[in-house]
JSON list of C-alpha atoms in Angstrom, two decimals:
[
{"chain": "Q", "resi": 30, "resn": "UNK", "atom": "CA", "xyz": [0.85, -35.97, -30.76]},
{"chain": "Q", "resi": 31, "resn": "UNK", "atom": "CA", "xyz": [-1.79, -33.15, -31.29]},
{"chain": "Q", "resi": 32, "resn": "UNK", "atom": "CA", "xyz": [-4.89, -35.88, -30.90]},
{"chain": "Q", "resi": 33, "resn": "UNK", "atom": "CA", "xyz": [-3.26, -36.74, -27.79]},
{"chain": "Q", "resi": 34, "resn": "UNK", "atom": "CA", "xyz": [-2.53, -33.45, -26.23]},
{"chain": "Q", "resi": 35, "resn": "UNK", "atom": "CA", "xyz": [-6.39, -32.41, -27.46]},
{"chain": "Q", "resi": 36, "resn": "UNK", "atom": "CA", "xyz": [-7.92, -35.48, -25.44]},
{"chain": "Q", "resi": 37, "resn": "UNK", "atom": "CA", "xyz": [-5.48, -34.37, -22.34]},
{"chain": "Q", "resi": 38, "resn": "UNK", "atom": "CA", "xyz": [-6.72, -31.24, -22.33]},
{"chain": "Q", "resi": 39, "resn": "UNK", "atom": "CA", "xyz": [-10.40, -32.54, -22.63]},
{"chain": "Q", "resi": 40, "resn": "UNK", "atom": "CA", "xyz": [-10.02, -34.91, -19.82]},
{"chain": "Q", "resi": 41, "resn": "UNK", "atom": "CA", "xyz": [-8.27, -32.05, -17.99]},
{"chain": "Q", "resi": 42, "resn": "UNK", "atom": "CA", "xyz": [-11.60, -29.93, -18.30]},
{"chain": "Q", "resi": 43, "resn": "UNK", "atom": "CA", "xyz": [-13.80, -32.22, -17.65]},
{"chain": "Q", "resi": 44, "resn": "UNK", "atom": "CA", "xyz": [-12.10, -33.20, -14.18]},
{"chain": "Q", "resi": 45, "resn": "UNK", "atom": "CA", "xyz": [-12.22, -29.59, -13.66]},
{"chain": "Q", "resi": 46, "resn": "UNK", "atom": "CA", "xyz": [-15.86, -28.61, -13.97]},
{"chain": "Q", "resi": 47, "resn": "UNK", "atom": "CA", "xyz": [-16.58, -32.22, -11.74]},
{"chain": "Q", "resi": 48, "resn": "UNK", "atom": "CA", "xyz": [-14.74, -29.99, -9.03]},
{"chain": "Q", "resi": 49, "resn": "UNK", "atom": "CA", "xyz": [-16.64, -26.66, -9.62]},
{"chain": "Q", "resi": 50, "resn": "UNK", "atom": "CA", "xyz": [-19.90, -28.51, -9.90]},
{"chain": "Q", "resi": 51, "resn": "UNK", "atom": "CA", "xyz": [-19.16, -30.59, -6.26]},
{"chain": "Q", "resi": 52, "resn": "UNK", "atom": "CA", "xyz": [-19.47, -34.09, -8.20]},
{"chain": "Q", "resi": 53, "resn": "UNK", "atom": "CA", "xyz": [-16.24, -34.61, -7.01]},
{"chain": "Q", "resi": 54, "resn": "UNK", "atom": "CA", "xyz": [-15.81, -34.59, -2.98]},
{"chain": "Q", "resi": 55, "resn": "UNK", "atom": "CA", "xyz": [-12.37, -34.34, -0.98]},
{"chain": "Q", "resi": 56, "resn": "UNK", "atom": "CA", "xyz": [-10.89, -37.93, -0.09]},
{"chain": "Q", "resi": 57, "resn": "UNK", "atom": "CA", "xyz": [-12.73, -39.75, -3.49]},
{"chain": "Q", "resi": 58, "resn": "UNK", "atom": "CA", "xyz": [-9.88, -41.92, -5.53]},
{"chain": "Q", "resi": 59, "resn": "UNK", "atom": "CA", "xyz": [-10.38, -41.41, -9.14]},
{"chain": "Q", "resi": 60, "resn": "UNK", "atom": "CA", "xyz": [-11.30, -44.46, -10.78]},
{"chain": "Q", "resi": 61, "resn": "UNK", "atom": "CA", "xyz": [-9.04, -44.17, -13.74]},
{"chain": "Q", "resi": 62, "resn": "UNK", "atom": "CA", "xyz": [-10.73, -47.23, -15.05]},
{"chain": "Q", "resi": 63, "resn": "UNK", "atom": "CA", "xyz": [-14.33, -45.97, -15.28]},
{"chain": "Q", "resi": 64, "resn": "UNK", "atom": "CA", "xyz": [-13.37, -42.57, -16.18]},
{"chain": "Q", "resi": 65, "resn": "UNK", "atom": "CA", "xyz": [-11.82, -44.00, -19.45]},
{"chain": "Q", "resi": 66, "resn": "UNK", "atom": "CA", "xyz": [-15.09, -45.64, -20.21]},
{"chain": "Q", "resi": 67, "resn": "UNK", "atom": "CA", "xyz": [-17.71, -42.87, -19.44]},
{"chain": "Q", "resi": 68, "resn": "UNK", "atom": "CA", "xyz": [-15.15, -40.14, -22.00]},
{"chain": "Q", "resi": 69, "resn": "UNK", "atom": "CA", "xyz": [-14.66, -42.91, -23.94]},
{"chain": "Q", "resi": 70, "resn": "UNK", "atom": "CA", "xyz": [-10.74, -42.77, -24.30]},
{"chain": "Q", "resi": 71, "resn": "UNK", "atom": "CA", "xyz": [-7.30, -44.39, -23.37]},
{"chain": "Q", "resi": 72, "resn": "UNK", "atom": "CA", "xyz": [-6.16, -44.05, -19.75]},
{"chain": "Q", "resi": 73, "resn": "UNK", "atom": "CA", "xyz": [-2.63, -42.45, -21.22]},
{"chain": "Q", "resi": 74, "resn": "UNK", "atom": "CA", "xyz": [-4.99, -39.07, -21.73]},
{"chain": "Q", "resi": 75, "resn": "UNK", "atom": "CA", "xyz": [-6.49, -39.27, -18.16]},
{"chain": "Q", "resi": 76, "resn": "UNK", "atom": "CA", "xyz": [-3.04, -40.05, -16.19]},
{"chain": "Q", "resi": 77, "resn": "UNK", "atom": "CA", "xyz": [-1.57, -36.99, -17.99]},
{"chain": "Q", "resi": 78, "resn": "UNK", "atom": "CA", "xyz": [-4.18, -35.12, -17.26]},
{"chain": "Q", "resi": 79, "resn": "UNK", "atom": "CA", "xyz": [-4.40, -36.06, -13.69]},
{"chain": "Q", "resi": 80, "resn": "UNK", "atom": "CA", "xyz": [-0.35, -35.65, -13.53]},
{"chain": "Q", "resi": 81, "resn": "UNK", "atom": "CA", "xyz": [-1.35, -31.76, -14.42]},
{"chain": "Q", "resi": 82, "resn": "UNK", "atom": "CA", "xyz": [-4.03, -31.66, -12.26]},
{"chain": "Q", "resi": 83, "resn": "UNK", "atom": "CA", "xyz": [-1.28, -32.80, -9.16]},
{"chain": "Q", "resi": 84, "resn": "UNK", "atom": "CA", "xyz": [1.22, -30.59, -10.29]},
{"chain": "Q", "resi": 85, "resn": "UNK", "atom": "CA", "xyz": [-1.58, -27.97, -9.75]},
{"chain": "Q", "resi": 86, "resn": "UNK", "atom": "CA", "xyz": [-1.68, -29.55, -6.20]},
{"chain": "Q", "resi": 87, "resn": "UNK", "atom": "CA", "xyz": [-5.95, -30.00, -7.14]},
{"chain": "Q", "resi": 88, "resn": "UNK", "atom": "CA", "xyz": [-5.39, -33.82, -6.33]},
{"chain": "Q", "resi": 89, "resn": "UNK", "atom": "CA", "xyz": [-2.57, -36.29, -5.55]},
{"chain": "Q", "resi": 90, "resn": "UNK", "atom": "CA", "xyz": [-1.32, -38.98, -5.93]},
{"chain": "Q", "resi": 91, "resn": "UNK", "atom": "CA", "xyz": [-1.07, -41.76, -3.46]},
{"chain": "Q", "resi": 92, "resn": "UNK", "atom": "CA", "xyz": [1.00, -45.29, -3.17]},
{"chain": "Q", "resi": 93, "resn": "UNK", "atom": "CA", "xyz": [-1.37, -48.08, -3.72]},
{"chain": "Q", "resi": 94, "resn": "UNK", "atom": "CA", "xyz": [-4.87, -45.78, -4.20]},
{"chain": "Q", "resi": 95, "resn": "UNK", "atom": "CA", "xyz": [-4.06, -43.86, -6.82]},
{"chain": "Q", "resi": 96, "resn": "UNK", "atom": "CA", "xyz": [-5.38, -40.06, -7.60]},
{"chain": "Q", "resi": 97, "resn": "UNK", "atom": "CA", "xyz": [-7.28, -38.53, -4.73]},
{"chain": "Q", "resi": 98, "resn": "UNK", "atom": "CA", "xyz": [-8.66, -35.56, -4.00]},
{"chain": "Q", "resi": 99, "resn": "UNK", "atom": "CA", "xyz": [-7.02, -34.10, -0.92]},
{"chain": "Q", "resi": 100, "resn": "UNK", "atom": "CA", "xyz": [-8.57, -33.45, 2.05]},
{"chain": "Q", "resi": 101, "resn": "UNK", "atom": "CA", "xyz": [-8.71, -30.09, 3.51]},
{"chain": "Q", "resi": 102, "resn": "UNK", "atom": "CA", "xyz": [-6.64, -28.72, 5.72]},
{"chain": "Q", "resi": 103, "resn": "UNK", "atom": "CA", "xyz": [-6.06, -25.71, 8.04]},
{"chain": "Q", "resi": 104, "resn": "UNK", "atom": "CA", "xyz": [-2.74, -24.66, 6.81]},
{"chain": "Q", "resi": 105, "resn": "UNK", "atom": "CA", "xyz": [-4.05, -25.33, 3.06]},
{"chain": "Q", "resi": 106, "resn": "UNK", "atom": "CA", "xyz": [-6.75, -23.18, 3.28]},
{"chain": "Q", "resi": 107, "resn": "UNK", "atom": "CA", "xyz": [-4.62, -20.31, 5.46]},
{"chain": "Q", "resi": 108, "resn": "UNK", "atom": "CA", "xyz": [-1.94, -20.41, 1.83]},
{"chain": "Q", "resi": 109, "resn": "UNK", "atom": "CA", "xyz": [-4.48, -20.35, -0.78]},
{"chain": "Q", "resi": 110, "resn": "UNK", "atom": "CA", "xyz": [-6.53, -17.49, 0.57]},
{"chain": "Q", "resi": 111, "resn": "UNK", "atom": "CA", "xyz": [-3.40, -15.71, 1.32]},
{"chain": "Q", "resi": 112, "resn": "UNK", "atom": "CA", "xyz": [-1.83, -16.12, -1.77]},
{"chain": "Q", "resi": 113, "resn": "UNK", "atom": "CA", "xyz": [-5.38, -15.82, -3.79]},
{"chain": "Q", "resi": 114, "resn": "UNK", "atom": "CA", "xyz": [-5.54, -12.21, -1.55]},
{"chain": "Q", "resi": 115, "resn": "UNK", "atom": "CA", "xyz": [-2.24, -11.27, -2.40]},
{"chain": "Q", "resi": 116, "resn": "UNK", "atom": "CA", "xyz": [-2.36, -12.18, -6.05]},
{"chain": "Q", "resi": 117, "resn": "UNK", "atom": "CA", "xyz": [-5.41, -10.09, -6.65]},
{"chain": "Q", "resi": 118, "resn": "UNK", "atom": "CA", "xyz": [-4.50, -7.01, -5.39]},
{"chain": "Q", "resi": 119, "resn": "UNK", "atom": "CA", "xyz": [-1.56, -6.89, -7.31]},
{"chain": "Q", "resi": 120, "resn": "UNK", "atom": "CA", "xyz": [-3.96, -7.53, -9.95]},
{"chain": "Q", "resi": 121, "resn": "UNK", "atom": "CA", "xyz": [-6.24, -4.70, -8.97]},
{"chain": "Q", "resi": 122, "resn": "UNK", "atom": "CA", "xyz": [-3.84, -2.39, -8.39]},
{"chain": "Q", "resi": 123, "resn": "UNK", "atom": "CA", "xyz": [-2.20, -3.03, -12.10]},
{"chain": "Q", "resi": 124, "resn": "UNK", "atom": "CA", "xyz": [-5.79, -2.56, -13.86]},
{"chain": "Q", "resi": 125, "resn": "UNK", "atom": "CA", "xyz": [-7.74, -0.08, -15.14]},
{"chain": "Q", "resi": 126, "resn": "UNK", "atom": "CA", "xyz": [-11.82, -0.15, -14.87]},
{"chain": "Q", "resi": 127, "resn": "UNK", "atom": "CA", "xyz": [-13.86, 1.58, -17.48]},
{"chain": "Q", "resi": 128, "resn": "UNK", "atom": "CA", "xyz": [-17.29, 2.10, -16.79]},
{"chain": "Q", "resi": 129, "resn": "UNK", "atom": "CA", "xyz": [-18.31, -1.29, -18.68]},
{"chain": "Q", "resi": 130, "resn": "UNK", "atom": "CA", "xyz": [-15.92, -3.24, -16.04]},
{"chain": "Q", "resi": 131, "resn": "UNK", "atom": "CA", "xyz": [-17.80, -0.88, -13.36]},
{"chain": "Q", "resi": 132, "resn": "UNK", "atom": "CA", "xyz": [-21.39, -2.23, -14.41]},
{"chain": "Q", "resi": 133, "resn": "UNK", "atom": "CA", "xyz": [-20.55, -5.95, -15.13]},
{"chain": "Q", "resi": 134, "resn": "UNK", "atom": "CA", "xyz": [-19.02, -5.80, -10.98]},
{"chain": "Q", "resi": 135, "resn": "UNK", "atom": "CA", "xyz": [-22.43, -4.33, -10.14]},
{"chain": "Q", "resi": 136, "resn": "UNK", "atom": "CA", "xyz": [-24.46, -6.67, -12.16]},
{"chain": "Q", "resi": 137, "resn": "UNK", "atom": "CA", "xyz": [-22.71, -9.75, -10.63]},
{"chain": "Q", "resi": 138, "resn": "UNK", "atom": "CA", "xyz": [-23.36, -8.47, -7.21]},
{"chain": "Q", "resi": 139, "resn": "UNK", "atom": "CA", "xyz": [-26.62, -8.36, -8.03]},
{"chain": "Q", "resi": 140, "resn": "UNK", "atom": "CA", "xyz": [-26.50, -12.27, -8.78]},
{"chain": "Q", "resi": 141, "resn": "UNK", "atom": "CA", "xyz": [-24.33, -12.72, -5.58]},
{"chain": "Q", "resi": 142, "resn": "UNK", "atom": "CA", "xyz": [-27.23, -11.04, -3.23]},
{"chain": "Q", "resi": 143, "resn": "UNK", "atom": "CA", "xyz": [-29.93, -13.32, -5.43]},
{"chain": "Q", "resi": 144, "resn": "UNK", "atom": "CA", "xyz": [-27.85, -16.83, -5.03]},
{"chain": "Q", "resi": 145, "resn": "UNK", "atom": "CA", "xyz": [-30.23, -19.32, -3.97]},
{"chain": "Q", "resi": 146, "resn": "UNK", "atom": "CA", "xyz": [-28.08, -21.79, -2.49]},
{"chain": "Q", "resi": 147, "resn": "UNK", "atom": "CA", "xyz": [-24.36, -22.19, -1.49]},
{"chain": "Q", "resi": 148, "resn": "UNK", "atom": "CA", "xyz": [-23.00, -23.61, -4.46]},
{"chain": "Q", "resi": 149, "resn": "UNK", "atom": "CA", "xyz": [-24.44, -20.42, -6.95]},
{"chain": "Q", "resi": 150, "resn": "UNK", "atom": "CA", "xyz": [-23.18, -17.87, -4.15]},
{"chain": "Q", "resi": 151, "resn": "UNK", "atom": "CA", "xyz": [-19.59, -19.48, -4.07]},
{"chain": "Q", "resi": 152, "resn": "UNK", "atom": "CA", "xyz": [-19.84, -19.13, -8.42]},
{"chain": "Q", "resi": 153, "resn": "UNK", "atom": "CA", "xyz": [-21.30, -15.33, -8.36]},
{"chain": "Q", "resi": 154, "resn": "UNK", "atom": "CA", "xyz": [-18.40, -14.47, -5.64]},
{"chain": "Q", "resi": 155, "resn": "UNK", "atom": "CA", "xyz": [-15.82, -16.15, -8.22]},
{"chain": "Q", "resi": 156, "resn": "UNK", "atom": "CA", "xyz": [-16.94, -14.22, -11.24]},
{"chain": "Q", "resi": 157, "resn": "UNK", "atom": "CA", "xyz": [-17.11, -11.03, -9.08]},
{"chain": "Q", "resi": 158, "resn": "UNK", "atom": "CA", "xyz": [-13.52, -11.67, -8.03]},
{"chain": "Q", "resi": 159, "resn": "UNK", "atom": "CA", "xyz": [-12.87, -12.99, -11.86]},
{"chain": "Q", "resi": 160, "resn": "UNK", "atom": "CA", "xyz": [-13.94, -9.76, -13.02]},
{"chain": "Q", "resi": 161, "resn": "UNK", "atom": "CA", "xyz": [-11.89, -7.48, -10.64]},
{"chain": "Q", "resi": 162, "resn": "UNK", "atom": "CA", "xyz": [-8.73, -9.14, -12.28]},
{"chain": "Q", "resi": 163, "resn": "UNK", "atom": "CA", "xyz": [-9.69, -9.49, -15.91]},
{"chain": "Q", "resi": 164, "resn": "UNK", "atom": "CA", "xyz": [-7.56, -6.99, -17.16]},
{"chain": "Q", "resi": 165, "resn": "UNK", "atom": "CA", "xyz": [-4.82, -7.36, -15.51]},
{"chain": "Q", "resi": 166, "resn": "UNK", "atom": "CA", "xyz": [-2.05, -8.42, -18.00]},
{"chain": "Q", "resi": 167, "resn": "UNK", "atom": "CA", "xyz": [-0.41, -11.55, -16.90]},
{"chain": "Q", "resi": 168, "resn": "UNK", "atom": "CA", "xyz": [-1.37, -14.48, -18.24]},
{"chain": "Q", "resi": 169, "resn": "UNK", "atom": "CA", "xyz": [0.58, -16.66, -15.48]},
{"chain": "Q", "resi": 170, "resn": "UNK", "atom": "CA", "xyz": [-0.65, -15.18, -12.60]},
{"chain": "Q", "resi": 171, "resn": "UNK", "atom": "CA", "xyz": [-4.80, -15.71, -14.23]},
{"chain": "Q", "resi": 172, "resn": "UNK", "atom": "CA", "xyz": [-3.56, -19.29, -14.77]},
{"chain": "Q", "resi": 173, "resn": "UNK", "atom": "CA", "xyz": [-2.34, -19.68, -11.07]},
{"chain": "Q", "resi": 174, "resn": "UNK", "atom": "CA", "xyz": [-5.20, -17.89, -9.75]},
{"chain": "Q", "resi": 175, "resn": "UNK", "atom": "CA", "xyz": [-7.67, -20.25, -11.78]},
{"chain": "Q", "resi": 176, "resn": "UNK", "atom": "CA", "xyz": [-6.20, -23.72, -10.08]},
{"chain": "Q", "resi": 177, "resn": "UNK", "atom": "CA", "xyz": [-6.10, -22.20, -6.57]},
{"chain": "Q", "resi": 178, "resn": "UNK", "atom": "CA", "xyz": [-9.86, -20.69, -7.06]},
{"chain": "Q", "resi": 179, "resn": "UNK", "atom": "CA", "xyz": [-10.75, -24.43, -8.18]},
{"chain": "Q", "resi": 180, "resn": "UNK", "atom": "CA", "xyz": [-9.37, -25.97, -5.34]},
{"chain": "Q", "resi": 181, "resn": "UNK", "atom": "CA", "xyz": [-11.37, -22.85, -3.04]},
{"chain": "Q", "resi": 182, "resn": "UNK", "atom": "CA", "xyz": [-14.03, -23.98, -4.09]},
{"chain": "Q", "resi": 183, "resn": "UNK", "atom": "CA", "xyz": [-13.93, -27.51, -1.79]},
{"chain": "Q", "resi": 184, "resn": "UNK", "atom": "CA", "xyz": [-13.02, -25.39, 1.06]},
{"chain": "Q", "resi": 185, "resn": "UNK", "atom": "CA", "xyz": [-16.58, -23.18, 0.28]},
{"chain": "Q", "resi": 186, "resn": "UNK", "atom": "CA", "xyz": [-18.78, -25.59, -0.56]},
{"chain": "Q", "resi": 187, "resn": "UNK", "atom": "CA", "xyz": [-17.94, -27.48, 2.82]},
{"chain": "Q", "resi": 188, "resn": "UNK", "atom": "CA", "xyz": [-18.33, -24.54, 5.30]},
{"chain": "Q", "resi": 189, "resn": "UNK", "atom": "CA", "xyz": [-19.81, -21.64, 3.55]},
{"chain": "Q", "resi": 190, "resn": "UNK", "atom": "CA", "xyz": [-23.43, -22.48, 3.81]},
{"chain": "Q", "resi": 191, "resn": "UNK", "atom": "CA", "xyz": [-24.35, -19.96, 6.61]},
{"chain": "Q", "resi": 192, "resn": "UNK", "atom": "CA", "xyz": [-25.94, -16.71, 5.14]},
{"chain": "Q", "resi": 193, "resn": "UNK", "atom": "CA", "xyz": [-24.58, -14.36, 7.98]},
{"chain": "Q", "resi": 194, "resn": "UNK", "atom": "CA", "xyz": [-21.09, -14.75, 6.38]},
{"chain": "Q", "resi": 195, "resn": "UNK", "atom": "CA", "xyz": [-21.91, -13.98, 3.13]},
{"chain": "Q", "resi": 196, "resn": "UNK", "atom": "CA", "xyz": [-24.17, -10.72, 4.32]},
{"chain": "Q", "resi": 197, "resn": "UNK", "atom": "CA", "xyz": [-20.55, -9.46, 5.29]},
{"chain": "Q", "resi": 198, "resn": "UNK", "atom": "CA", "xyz": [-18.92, -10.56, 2.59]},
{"chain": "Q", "resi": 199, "resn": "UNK", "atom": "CA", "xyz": [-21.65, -8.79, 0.01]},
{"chain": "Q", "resi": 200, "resn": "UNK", "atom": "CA", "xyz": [-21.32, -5.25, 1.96]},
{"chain": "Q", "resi": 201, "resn": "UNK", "atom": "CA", "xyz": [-17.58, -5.79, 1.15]},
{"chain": "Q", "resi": 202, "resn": "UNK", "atom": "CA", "xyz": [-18.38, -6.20, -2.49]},
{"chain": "Q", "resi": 203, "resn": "UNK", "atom": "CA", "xyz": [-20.78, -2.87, -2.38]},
{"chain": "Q", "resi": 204, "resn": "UNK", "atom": "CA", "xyz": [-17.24, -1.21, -0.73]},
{"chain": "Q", "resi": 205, "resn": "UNK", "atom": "CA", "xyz": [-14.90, -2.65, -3.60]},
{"chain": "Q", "resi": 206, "resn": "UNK", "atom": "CA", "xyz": [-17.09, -1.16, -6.10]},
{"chain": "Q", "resi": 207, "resn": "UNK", "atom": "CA", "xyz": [-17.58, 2.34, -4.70]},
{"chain": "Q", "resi": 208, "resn": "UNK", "atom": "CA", "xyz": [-13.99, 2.52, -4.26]},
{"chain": "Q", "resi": 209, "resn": "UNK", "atom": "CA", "xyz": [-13.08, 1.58, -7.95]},
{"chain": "Q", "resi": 210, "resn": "UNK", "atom": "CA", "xyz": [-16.23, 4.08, -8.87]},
{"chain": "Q", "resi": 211, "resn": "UNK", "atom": "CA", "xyz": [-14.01, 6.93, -6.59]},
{"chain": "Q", "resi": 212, "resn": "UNK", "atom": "CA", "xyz": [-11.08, 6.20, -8.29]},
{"chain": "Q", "resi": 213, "resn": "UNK", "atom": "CA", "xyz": [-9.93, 5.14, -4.94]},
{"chain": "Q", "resi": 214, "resn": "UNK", "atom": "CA", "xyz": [-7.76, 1.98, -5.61]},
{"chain": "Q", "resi": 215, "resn": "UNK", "atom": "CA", "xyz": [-5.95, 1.60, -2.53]},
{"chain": "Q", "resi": 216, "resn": "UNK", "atom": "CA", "xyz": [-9.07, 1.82, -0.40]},
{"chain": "Q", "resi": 217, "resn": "UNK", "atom": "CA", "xyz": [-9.96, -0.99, -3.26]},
{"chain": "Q", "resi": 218, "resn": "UNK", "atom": "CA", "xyz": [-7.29, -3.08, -2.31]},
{"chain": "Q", "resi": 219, "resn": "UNK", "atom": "CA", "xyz": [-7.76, -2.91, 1.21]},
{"chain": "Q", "resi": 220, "resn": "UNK", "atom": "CA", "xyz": [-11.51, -4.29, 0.78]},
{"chain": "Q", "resi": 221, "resn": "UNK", "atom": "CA", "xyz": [-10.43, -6.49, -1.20]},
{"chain": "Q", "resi": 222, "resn": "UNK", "atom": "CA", "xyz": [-8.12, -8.60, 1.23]},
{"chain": "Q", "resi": 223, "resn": "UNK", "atom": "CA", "xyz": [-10.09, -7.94, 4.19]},
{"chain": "Q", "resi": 224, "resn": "UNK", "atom": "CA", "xyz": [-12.72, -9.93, 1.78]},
{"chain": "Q", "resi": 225, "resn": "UNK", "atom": "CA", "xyz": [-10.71, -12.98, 1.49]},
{"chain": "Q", "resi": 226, "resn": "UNK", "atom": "CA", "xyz": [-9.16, -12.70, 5.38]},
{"chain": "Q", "resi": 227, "resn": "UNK", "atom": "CA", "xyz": [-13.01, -12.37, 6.20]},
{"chain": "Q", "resi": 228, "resn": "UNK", "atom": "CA", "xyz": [-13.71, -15.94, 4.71]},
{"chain": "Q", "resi": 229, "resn": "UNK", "atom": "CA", "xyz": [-10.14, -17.29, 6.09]},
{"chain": "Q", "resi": 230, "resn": "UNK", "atom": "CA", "xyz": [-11.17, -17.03, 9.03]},
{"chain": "Q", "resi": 231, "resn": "UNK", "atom": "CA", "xyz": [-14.98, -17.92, 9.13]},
{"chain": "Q", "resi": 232, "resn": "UNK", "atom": "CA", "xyz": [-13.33, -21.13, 7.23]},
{"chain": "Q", "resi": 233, "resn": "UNK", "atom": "CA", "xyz": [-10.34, -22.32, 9.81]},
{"chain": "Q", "resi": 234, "resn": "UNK", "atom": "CA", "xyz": [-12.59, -21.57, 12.97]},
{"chain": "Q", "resi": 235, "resn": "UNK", "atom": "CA", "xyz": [-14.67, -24.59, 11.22]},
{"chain": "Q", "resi": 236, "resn": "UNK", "atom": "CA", "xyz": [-11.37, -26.81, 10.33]},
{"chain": "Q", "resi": 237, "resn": "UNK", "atom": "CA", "xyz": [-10.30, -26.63, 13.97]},
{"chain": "Q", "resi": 238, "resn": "UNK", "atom": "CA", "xyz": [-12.86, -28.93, 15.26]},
{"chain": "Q", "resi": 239, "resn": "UNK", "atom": "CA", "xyz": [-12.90, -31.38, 12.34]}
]
């Protein structure tokens, strides 16, 4: 049972970095088939893994293709950067930032402003936001954050490529962390969503002509 919950798990990861890394697109069926060959495993591991992965609404399952990735949607995207918004400020308002917490923010921003391309801006931005919640104790809520920050990551990597957005979104950052540095959490906070409502927006104005 352990060897079997051990290769779930590995399947599990490996489907998940294909998603951060944009190997896998939104619509593609996963070939259960092939993916058994290339890990070099059973395909009881990978449809338990994938069943985890849907129950984490990251895929789904459909009669007669099997697992997909879903396609994006305007009312998706409107309830995970809601809920991702909401979930971190309760985060940030239940931590505390020493001055270690203070200088890893500012040296990820640094990375953020330096991102070459889309796909290392939309990582930098994560760990930013990944660091802002670190210490908040709940393991649950880092879990549920995790799977809807995966699935963000489509939504990014299909309509964040214009640099004017993220110019906004990086004098945000600089706000967050002169709040925190001012003890000032609710002014924190308030960046904070307006961050994510910021991209919301920028995002569905795109969905509504596709």
């Amino acid at each position: 049972m352990k060897s079997k919950i051990i290769l779930r798990d590995q399947v599990r990861a490996h489907l998940l970095d294909e998603m951060t890394y944009g190997k896998l697109e939104p619509g593609k069926t996963i070939n259960l088939a092939a993916l058994a060959r290339k890990l070099d495993v059973s395909v009881t591991p990978i449809r338990e893994a994938l069943t985890q992965l849907q129950q984490s609404m990251l895929i789904k399952a459909i009669p007669n293709r099997g697992f997909i990735i879903a396609e994006l949607n305007y009312s998706e995207a409107k309830d995970l950067y809601e809920l991702v918004a909401d979930l971190e400020v309760l985060a940030l308002e239940n931590s505390v930032f020493e001055a270690s917490s203070i200088q890893a923010l500012k040296q990820t921003q640094i990375k953020f402003k330096n991102a070459k391309d889309t796909l290392s801006r939309i990582h930098a931005k994560l760990e930013f936001h990944n660091i802002l919640t670190q210490h908040y104790k709940n393991a649950l809520a880092h879990q549920i954050l995790t799977d809807l920050k995966t699935r963000i990551i489509f939504y990014e990597r299909a309509f964040m490529s214009d640099d004017s957005i993220y110019a906004k979104s990086d004098n945000q950052h600089d706000g967050i962390i002169s709040a925190i540095e001012d003890d000032n959490v609710p002014t924190a906070a308030l960046v904070l969503k307006m961050n994510w409502m910021l991209i919301l927006d920028y995002i569905q104005k795109q969905l509504r002509f596709i």
